[in-house]
Amino acid sequence: MAKAKSNYNEKDMKELLKVMVDKEKQLLDTNMSTTAGKIKDVHVSRKIRIEIARIKTALKIKDLGEK
């Protein structure tokens, strides 16, 4: 079964920043593990990058909405 997408538009900016930092750390760890040959699913890093892009988009929308 597919994992449900998180709705980042409902979260506040502090939560989004925290989640983004966690995802960036996860991406770094995943990239290192993939390079070392520990991870067989090489598409995981792409999925994490897509999640980071979604978070950044939600942050930008919130930033523009406050102005």
XYZ file of N, CA and C in Angstrom:
201
model
N 0.838 -1.165 0.000
C 0.000 0.000 0.000
C 0.891 1.238 0.000
N 0.493 2.251 -0.732
C 1.282 3.471 -0.846
C 1.168 4.303 0.424
N 2.249 4.981 0.727
C 2.283 5.859 1.895
C 1.508 7.134 1.588
N 0.696 7.573 2.529
C -0.087 8.782 2.332
C 0.825 10.002 2.349
N 0.555 10.953 1.476
C 1.354 12.167 1.416
C 0.986 13.076 2.583
N 1.986 13.713 3.140
C 1.741 14.665 4.217
C 1.224 15.960 3.622
N 0.284 16.568 4.316
C -0.233 17.846 3.866
C 0.542 18.937 4.595
N 1.568 19.453 3.946
C 2.442 20.434 4.568
C 1.793 21.804 4.663
N 0.734 22.046 3.903
C 0.075 23.346 3.952
C -0.652 23.569 5.273
N -0.951 22.512 6.004
C -1.664 22.635 7.270
C -0.731 22.863 8.451
N 0.571 22.696 8.257
C 1.529 22.854 9.345
C 2.025 24.293 9.398
N 2.478 24.708 10.600
C 3.013 26.059 10.713
C 4.482 26.082 10.290
N 5.046 27.282 10.210
C 6.392 27.443 9.652
C 7.461 26.759 10.500
N 7.321 26.806 11.821
C 8.325 26.180 12.686
C 8.357 24.668 12.476
N 7.183 24.080 12.374
C 7.104 22.634 12.121
C 7.718 22.282 10.768
N 7.415 23.095 9.765
C 7.941 22.838 8.425
C 9.461 22.934 8.398
N 10.006 23.930 9.094
C 11.461 24.072 9.137
C 12.105 22.878 9.827
N 11.471 22.407 10.910
C 12.004 21.254 11.631
C 11.970 20.004 10.748
N 10.859 19.798 10.057
C 10.722 18.637 9.177
C 11.726 18.722 8.026
N 11.936 19.941 7.502
C 12.875 20.099 6.396
C 14.306 19.768 6.825
N 14.692 20.204 8.015
C 16.033 19.888 8.517
C 16.181 18.381 8.687
N 15.153 17.736 9.219
C 15.196 16.277 9.390
C 15.312 15.561 8.040
N 14.555 16.024 7.054
C 14.599 15.403 5.718
C 15.965 15.608 5.064
N 16.571 16.789 5.272
C 17.891 17.032 4.690
C 18.944 16.127 5.320
N 18.836 15.908 6.636
C 19.752 14.978 7.300
C 19.534 13.556 6.781
N 18.271 13.195 6.609
C 17.934 11.870 6.092
C 18.477 11.698 4.673
N 18.393 12.751 3.864
C 18.916 12.698 2.501
C 20.429 12.496 2.510
N 21.121 13.204 3.384
C 22.572 13.057 3.480
C 22.948 11.635 3.880
N 22.268 11.108 4.892
C 22.535 9.735 5.329
C 22.237 8.721 4.223
N 21.145 8.939 3.518
C 20.761 8.034 2.436
C 21.785 8.068 1.305
N 22.238 9.272 0.966
C 23.235 9.385 -0.104
C 24.534 8.691 0.278
N 24.949 8.834 1.527
C 26.175 8.167 1.980
C 26.009 6.650 1.967
N 24.856 6.178 2.409
C 24.602 4.739 2.435
C 24.521 4.157 1.026
N 23.928 4.917 0.116
C 23.831 4.461 -1.267
C 25.217 4.370 -1.896
N 26.043 5.367 -1.620
C 27.403 5.374 -2.159
C 28.217 4.215 -1.602
N 28.003 3.914 -0.319
C 28.738 2.819 0.313
C 28.201 1.453 -0.099
N 27.059 1.431 -0.767
C 26.488 0.171 -1.227
C 25.614 -0.518 -0.200
N 25.215 0.201 0.847
C 24.387 -0.401 1.892
C 22.911 -0.431 1.520
N 22.485 0.482 0.655
C 21.079 0.567 0.269
C 20.935 0.079 -1.168
N 20.014 -0.833 -1.366
C 19.775 -1.367 -2.707
C 18.777 -0.520 -3.490
N 17.828 0.117 -2.781
C 16.824 0.953 -3.432
C 17.406 2.357 -3.625
N 17.936 2.615 -4.804
C 18.611 3.880 -5.061
C 17.631 5.028 -5.309
N 16.352 4.742 -5.383
C 15.351 5.771 -5.649
C 14.877 6.470 -4.377
N 15.351 6.038 -3.235
C 14.930 6.630 -1.969
C 15.345 8.093 -1.900
N 16.546 8.407 -2.350
C 17.023 9.789 -2.275
C 16.170 10.714 -3.143
N 15.695 10.224 -4.262
C 14.834 11.041 -5.116
C 13.513 11.346 -4.412
N 12.965 10.367 -3.737
C 11.712 10.564 -3.009
C 11.889 11.588 -1.896
N 13.031 11.544 -1.225
C 13.300 12.500 -0.153
C 13.450 13.907 -0.732
N 14.130 14.029 -1.874
C 14.281 15.342 -2.511
C 12.928 15.920 -2.912
N 12.023 15.070 -3.363
C 10.679 15.525 -3.724
C 9.946 16.031 -2.481
N 10.084 15.327 -1.361
C 9.461 15.768 -0.109
C 10.024 17.121 0.328
N 11.338 17.298 0.199
C 11.961 18.575 0.562
C 11.412 19.692 -0.323
N 11.232 19.423 -1.596
C 10.670 20.420 -2.511
C 9.243 20.783 -2.111
N 8.463 19.800 -1.693
C 7.088 20.074 -1.242
C 7.097 20.959 0.002
N 8.024 20.687 0.911
C 8.125 21.481 2.135
C 8.528 22.912 1.798
N 9.514 23.071 0.920
C 9.957 24.410 0.538
C 8.842 25.182 -0.163
N 8.039 24.496 -0.958
C 6.910 25.139 -1.620
C 5.893 25.625 -0.596
N 5.589 24.795 0.397
C 4.642 25.185 1.442
C 5.186 26.365 2.242
N 6.492 26.372 2.519
C 7.104 27.497 3.233
C 6.987 28.785 2.423
N 7.224 28.701 1.139
C 7.147 29.881 0.277
C 5.722 30.414 0.219
N 4.750 29.523 0.136
C 3.345 29.937 0.109
C 2.981 30.649 1.404
N 3.424 30.096 2.533
C 3.133 30.721 3.820
C 3.840 32.067 3.942
N 5.075 32.157 3.447
C 5.837 33.398 3.514
C 5.172 34.488 2.680
N 4.712 34.151 1.498
C 4.045 35.125 0.644
C 2.675 35.504 1.190
N 2.024 34.579 1.880
C 0.712 34.848 2.445
C 0.755 35.797 3.626
N 1.880 35.826 4.338
C 2.003 36.700 5.503
C 2.289 38.137 5.113
N 2.818 38.352 3.921
C 3.184 39.716 3.511
C 2.005 40.477 2.998
